[in-house]
CSV table of C-alpha atoms in Angstrom, one decimal:
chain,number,residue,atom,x,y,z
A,1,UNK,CA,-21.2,1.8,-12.0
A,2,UNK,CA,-23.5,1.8,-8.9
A,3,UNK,CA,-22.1,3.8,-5.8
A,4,UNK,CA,-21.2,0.6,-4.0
A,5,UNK,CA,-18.0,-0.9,-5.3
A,6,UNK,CA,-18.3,-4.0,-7.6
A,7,UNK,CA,-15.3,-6.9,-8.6
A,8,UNK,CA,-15.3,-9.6,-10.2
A,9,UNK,CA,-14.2,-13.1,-9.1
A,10,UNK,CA,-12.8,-15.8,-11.7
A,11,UNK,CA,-11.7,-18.8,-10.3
A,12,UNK,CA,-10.9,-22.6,-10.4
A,13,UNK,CA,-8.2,-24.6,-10.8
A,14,UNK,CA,-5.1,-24.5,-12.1
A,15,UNK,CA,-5.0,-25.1,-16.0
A,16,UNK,CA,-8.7,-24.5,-16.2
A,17,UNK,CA,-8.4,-21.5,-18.5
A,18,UNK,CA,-8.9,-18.8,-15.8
A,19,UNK,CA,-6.1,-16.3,-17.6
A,20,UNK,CA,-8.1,-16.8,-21.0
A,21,UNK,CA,-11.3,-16.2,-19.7
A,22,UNK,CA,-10.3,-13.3,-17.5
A,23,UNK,CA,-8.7,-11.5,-20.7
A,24,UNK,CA,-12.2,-12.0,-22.7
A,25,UNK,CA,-13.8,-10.5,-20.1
A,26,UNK,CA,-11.8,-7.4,-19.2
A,27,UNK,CA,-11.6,-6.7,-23.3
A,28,UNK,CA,-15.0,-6.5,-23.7
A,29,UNK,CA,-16.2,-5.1,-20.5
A,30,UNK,CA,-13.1,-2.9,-19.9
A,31,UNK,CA,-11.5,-4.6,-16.8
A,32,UNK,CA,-8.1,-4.5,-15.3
A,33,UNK,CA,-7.4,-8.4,-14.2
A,34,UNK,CA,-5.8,-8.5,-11.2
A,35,UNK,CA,-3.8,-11.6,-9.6
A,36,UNK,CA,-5.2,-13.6,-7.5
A,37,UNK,CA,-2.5,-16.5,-7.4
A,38,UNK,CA,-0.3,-16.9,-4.6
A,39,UNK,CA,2.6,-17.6,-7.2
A,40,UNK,CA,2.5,-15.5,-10.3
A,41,UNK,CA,2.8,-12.5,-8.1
A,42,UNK,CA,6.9,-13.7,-8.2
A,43,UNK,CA,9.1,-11.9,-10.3
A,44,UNK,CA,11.7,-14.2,-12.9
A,45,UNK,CA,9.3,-17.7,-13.1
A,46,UNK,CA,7.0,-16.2,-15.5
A,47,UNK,CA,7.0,-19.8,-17.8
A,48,UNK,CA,6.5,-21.9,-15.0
A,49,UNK,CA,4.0,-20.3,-13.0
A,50,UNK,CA,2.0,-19.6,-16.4
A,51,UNK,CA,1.7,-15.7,-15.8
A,52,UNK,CA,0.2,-13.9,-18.8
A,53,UNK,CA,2.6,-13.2,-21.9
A,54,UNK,CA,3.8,-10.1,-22.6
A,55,UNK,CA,1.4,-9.8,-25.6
A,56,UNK,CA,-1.5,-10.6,-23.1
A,57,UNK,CA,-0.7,-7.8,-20.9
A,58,UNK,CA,-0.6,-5.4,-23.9
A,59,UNK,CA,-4.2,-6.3,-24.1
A,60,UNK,CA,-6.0,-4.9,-20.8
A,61,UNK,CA,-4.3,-3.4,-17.7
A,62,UNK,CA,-3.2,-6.8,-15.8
A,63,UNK,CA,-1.9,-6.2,-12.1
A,64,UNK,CA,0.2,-7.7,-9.3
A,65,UNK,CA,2.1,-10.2,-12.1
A,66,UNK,CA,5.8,-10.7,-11.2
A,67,UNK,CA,5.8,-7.8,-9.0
A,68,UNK,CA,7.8,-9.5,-5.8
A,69,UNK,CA,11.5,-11.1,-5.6
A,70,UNK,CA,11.5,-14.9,-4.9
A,71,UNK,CA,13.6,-14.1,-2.2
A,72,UNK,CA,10.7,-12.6,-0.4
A,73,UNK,CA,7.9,-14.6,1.0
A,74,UNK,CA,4.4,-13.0,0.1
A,75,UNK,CA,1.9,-13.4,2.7
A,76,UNK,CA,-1.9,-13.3,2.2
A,77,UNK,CA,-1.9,-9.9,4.1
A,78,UNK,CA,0.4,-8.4,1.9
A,79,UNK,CA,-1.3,-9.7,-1.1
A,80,UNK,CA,-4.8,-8.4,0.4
A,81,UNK,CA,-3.5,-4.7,0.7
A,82,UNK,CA,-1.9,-4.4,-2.5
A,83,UNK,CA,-5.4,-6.1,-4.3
A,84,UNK,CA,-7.5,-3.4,-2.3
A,85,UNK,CA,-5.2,-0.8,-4.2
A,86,UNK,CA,-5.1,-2.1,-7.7
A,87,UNK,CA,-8.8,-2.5,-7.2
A,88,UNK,CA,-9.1,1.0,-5.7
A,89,UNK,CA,-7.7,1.9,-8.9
A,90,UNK,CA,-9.4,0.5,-11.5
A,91,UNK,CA,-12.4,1.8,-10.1
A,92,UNK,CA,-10.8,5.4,-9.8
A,93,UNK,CA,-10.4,4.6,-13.9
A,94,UNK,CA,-13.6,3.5,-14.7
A,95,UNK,CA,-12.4,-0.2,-15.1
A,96,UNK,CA,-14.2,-3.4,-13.8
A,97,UNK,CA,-11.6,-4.9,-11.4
A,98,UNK,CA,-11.4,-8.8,-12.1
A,99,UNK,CA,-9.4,-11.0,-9.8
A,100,UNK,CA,-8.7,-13.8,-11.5
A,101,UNK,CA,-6.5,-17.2,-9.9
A,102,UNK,CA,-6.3,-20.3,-8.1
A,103,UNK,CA,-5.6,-19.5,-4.9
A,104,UNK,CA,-8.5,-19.9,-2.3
A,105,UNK,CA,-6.8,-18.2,0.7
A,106,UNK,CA,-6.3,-15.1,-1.6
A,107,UNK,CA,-10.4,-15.0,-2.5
A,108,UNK,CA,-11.0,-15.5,1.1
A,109,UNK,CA,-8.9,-12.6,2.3
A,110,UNK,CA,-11.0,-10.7,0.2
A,111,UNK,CA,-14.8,-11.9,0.8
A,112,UNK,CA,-14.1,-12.4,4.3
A,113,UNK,CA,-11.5,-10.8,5.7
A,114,UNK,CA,-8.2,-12.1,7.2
A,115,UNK,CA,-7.2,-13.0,10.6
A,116,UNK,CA,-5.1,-10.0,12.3
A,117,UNK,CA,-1.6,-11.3,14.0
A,118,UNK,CA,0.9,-9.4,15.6
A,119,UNK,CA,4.2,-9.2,14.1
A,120,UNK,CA,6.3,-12.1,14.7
A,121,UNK,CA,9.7,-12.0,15.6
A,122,UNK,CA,12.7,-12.8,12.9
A,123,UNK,CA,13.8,-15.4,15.5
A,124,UNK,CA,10.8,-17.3,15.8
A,125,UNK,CA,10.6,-17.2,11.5
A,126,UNK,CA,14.2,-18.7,11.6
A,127,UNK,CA,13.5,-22.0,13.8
A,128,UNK,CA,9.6,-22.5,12.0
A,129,UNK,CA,12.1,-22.5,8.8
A,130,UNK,CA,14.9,-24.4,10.3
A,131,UNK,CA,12.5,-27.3,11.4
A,132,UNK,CA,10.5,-27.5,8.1
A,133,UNK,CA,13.9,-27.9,6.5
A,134,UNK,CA,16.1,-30.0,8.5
A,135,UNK,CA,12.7,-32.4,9.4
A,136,UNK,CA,10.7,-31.9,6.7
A,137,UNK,CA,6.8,-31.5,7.4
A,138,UNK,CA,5.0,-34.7,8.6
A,139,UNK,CA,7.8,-33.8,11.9
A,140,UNK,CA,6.9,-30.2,12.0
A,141,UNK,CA,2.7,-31.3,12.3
A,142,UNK,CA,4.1,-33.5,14.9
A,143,UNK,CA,5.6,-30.7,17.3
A,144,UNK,CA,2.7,-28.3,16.4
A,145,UNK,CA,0.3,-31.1,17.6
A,146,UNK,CA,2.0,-31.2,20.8
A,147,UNK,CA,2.5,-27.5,21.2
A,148,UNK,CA,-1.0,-26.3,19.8
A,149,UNK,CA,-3.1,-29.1,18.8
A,150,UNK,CA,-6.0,-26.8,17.3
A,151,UNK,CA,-3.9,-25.0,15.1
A,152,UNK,CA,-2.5,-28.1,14.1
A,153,UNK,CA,-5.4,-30.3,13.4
A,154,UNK,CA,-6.9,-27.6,10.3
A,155,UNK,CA,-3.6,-28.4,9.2
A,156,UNK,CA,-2.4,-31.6,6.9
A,157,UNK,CA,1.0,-32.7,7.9
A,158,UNK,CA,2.3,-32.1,4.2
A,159,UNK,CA,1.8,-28.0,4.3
A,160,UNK,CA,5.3,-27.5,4.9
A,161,UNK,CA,4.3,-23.5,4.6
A,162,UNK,CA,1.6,-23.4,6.6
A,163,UNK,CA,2.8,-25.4,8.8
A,164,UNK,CA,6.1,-23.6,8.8
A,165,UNK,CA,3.6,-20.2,9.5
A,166,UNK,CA,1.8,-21.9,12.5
A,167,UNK,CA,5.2,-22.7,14.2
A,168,UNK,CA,6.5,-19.4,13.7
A,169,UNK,CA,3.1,-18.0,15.4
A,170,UNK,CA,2.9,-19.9,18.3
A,171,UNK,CA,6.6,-19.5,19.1
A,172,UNK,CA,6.5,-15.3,18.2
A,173,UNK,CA,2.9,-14.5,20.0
A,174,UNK,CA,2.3,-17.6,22.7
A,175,UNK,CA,-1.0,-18.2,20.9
A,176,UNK,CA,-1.8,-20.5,18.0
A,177,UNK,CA,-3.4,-19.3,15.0
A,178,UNK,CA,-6.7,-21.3,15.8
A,179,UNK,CA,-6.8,-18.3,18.7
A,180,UNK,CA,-5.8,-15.5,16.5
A,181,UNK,CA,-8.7,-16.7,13.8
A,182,UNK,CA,-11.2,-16.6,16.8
A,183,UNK,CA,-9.9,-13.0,17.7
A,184,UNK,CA,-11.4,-12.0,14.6
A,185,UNK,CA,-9.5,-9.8,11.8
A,186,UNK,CA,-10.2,-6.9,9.3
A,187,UNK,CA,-13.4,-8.1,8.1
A,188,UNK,CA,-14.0,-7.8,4.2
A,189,UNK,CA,-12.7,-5.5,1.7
A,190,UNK,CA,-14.0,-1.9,2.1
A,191,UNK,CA,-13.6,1.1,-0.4
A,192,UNK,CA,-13.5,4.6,1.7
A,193,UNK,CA,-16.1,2.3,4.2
A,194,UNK,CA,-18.1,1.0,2.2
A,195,UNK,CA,-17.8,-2.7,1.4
A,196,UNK,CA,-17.0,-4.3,-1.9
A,197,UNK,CA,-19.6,-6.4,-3.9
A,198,UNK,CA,-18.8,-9.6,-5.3
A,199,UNK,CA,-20.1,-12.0,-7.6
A,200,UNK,CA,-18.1,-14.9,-9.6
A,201,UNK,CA,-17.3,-16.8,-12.4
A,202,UNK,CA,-16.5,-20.2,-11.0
A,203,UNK,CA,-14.5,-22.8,-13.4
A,204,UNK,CA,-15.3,-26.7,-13.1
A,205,UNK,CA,-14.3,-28.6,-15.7
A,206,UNK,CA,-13.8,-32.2,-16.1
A,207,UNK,CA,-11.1,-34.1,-14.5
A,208,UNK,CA,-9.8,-35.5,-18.1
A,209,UNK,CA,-9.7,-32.0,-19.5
A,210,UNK,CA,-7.9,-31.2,-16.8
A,211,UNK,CA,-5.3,-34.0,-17.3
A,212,UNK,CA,-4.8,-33.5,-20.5
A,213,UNK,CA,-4.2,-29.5,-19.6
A,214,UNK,CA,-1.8,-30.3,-17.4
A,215,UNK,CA,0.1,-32.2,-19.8
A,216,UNK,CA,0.3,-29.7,-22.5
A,217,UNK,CA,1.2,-27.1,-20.5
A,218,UNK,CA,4.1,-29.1,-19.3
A,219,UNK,CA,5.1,-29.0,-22.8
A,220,UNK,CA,4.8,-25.6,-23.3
A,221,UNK,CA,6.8,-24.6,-20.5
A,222,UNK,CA,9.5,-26.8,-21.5
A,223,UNK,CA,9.2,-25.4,-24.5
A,224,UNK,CA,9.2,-21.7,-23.3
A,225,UNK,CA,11.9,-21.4,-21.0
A,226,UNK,CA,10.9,-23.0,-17.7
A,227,UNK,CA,14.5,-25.1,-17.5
A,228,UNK,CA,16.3,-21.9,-17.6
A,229,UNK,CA,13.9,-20.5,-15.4
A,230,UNK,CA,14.9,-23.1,-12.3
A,231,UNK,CA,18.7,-22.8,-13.4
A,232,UNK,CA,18.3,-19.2,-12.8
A,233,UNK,CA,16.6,-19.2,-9.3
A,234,UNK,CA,18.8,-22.2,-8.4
A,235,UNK,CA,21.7,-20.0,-8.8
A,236,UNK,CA,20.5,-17.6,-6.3
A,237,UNK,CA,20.6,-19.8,-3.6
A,238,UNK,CA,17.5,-19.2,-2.1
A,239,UNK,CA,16.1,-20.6,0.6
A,240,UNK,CA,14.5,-24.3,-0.6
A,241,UNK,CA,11.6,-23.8,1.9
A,242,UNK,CA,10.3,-20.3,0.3
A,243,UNK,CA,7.4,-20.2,-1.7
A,244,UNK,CA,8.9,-19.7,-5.0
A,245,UNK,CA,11.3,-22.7,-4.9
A,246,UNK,CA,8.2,-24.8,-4.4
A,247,UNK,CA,6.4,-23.9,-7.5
A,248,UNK,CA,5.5,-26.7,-9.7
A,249,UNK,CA,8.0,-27.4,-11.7
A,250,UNK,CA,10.7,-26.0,-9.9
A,251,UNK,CA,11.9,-28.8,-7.6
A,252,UNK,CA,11.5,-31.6,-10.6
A,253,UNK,CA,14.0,-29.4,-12.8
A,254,UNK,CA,15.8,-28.8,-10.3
A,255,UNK,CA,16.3,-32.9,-10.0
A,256,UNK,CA,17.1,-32.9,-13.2
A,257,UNK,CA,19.8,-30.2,-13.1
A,258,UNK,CA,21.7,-32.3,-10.2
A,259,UNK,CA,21.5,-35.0,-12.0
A,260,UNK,CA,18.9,-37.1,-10.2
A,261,UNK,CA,16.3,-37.9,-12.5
A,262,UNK,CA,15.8,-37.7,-16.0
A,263,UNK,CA,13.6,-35.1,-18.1
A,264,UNK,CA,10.3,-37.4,-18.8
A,265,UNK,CA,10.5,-38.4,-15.0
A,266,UNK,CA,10.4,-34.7,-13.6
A,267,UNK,CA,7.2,-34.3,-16.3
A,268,UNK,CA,5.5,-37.1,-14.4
A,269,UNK,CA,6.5,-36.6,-11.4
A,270,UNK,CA,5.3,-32.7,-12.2
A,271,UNK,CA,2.3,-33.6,-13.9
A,272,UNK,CA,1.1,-36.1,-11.4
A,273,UNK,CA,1.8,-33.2,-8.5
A,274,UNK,CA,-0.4,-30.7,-10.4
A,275,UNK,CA,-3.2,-33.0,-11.3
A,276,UNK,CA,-3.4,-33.3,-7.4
A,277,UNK,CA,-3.0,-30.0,-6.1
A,278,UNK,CA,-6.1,-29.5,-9.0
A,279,UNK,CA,-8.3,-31.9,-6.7
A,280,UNK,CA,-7.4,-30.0,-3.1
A,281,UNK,CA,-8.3,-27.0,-5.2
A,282,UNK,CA,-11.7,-28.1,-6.6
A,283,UNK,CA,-12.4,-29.2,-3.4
A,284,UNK,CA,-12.3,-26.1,-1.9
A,285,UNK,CA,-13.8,-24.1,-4.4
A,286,UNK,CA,-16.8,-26.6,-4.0
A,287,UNK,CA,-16.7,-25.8,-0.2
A,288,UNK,CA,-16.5,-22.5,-0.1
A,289,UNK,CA,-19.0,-20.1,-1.6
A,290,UNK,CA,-16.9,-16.8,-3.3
A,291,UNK,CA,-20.1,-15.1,-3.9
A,292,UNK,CA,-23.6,-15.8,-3.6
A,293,UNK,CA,-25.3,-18.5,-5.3
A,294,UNK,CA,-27.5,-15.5,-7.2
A,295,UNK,CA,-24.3,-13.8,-7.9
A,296,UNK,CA,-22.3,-16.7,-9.3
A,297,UNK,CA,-22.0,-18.3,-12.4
A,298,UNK,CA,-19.8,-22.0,-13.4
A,299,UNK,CA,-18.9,-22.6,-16.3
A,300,UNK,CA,-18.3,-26.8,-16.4
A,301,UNK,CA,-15.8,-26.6,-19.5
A,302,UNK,CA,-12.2,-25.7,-19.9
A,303,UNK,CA,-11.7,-22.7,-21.2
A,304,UNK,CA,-9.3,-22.0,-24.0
A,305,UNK,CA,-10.1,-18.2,-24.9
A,306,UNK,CA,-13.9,-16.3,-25.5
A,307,UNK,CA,-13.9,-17.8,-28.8
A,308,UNK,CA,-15.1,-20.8,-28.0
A,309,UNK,CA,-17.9,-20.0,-26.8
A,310,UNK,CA,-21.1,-19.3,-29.0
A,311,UNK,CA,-22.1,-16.0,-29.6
A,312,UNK,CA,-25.5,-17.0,-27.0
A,313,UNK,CA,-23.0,-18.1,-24.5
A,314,UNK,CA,-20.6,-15.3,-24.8
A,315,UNK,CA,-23.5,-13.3,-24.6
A,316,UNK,CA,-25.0,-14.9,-21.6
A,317,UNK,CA,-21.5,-14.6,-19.6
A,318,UNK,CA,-21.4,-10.9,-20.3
A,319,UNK,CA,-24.7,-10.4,-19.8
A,320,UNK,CA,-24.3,-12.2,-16.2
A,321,UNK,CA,-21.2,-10.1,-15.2
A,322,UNK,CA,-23.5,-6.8,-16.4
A,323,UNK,CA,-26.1,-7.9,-14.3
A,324,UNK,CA,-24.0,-8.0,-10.9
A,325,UNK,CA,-22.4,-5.0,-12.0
A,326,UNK,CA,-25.7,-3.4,-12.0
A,327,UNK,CA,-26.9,-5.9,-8.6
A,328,UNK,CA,-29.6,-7.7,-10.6
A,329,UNK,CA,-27.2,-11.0,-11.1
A,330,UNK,CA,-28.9,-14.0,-11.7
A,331,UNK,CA,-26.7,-17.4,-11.4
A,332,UNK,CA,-26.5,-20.1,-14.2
C-alpha cells in the first residue's frame, strides 16, 4: 500500500449484486467490506434488508452489518464516523477497505464531506415526527415550503425522513439545512490528515435484470424468514416513522399481518416500490461522480458472484482495483 490511504467504492442499485461482487473482491484481494447501506446497518431485519449470511461473513471481515437497534435512527454522521474507523482499521491490518451499498448519501459523506449542524433539540425531533406522522409527507413539504422554501425545494414531498430532518432543523437551529450546506462541513474523509483516495466499481445493469432481481429476491425473503422478521419488529412497537419500519418489505407484511391485504398483493405492491426506488438510485449514481472517471470502473451486468465472469474479466476487474491501489487506475 502507498502512504496515502486507498478504499474502494462498490456501488449501484439495490439487487444489482453489489454484496456478491464486494465478497469476490475482498477474497482475492484481502479486503474487509464495509456497509455502506443506510439499512443493513439495523440489527434483527437481516432477511429483508438482504445483509450478508452468516456463511458470507465467515468469508472476509464484513463491517457495520446489524450493528444498531431499530429503535435508533442512524444518521449519515453517525454512519460517517463509524466507516472512518472500520476503515482506519483495515488499513491498520493490512486489508483493502471496500465500502460496498446503495446508499448515495452514505458515498457522499465520504467523498465529500458532510454538512456540520448543531445538535438539535429532543423537542424540535418530537413535533418534525409528530407532523410526518399525523399528516403524512406531501403536508410536511407544505409547511417546510412556507417556513424555509430552499430547504424545501431539494426536497420531494414524498421523503417523509428527510423531510421529517429538515423540519426538525429549522425548528432546533432557526436555519434551514440549505444554510447549514452553505456553511460548509467536515470536508472528505482524512486518515491522521491525510485524505483518503478513492476509486469505484460502479453497477449498471439493465432495467429487466433488475426486475426480474427484484422478484426473486422477494421470494427468497419470504422464503428465509422476512414474515417473522416484521412480526418481530411489529411487536416492539416502534415508532412507524423510523427508518427501520420503512424498509422494503416491512410495511407490505405488516398489511398483511393486520389483515389488510393479501400475501401476492404485498409482493407487488413491494416489488413495484423497489423497482422504483432502483430508478431514483440509478439516477443518482449517474449524477454524481464517486470517484474519478480514471479511477472508476461499471460493470453494465448484474452480478451474481465472481464466477461469472471470465477469467479475462475477472482479471481485468482485479487488475483495475490493483491499479488504483497503486494510483495508476485506468477506467473501463
Amino acid at each position: 500500500m502507498s502512504d496515502q490511504p486507498f478504499a474502494l467504492l462498490i456501488a449501484g442499485p439495490t439487487a444489482s449484486g453489489k454484496s456478491a461482487l464486494a465478497l469476490g473482491v475482498a477474497g482475492a484481494l484481502g479486503g474487509t467490506v464495509i456497509n455502506t447501506d443506510s439499512m443493513q446497518v439495523y440489527a434483527g431485519p437481516r432477511v429483508l434488508t438482504a445483509q450478508p449470511s452468516e456463511a458470507e461473513m465467515q468469508v472476509v471481515p464484513h463491517r457495520l452489518y446489524g450493528v444498531r437497534d431499530p429503535a435508533e435512527a442512524a444518521s449519515v454522521a453517525w454512519w460517517r464516523e463509524q466507516a472512518l474507523a472500520e476503515m482506519a482499521a483495515a488499513r491498520a491490518a493490512g486489508r483493502l477497505p471496500i465500502l460496498c451499498g446503495g446508499t448515495g448519501l452514505y458515498f457522499r459523506a465520504l467523498t465529500e464531506g458532510l454538512t456540520e449542524i448543531p445538535p438539535v433539540p429532543a423537542v424540535a425531533r418530537e413535533e418534525a415526527r409528530h407532523l410526518l406522522s399525523a399528516e403524512g409527507p406531501a403536508a410536511l413539504h407544505a409547511r417546510l415550503l412556507a417556513a424555509d422554501p430552499d430547504s424545501a425545494a431539494t426536497l420531494r414531498p414524498s421523503d417523509g425522513q428527510r423531510l421529517a430532518r429538515a423540519w426538525e432543523v429549522w425548528r432546533g437551529t432557526g436555519r434551514g439545512m440549505a444554510f447549514w450546506h452553505r456553511e460548509g462541513g467536515t470536508g472528505p474523509a482524512m486518515l491522521r490528515d491525510v485524505p483518503w483516495r478513492f476509486a469505484a466499481i460502479r453497477l449498471d445493469p439493465p432495467r429487466d435484470a433488475l426486475r426480474a432481481a427484484i422478484g426473486l429476491r422477494w421470494a427468497a425473503m419470504l422464503r428465509g424468514g422476512a414474515e417473522a422478521e416484521v412480526a418481530a419488529l411489529l411487536a416492539r412497537g416502534l415508532d412507524p416513522a423510523l427508518p427501520a419500519m420503512r424498509a422494503h418489505g416491512v410495511p407490505e407484511l405488516g398489511a398483511v399481518q393486520r389483515g389488510e391485504i393479501g400475501l401476492e398483493e404485498a409482493g407487488r405492491r413491494a416489488c413495484l416500490a423497489i423497482g422504483q426506488y432502483t430508478k431514483r438510485q440509478a439516477t443518482w449514481y449517474r449524477h454524481h461522480a464517486l470517484a474519478a472517471p480514471s479511477q472508476t470502473h461499471t460493470i453494465h451486468a448484474r452480478i451474481t458472484g465472481m464466477e461469472q465472469f471470465s477469467e479475462r474479466e475477472r482479471l481485468e476487474i482485479l487488475a483495475f482495483v490493483r491499479s488504483c491501489v497503486d494510483g495508476s487506475g485506468t477506467a473501463h
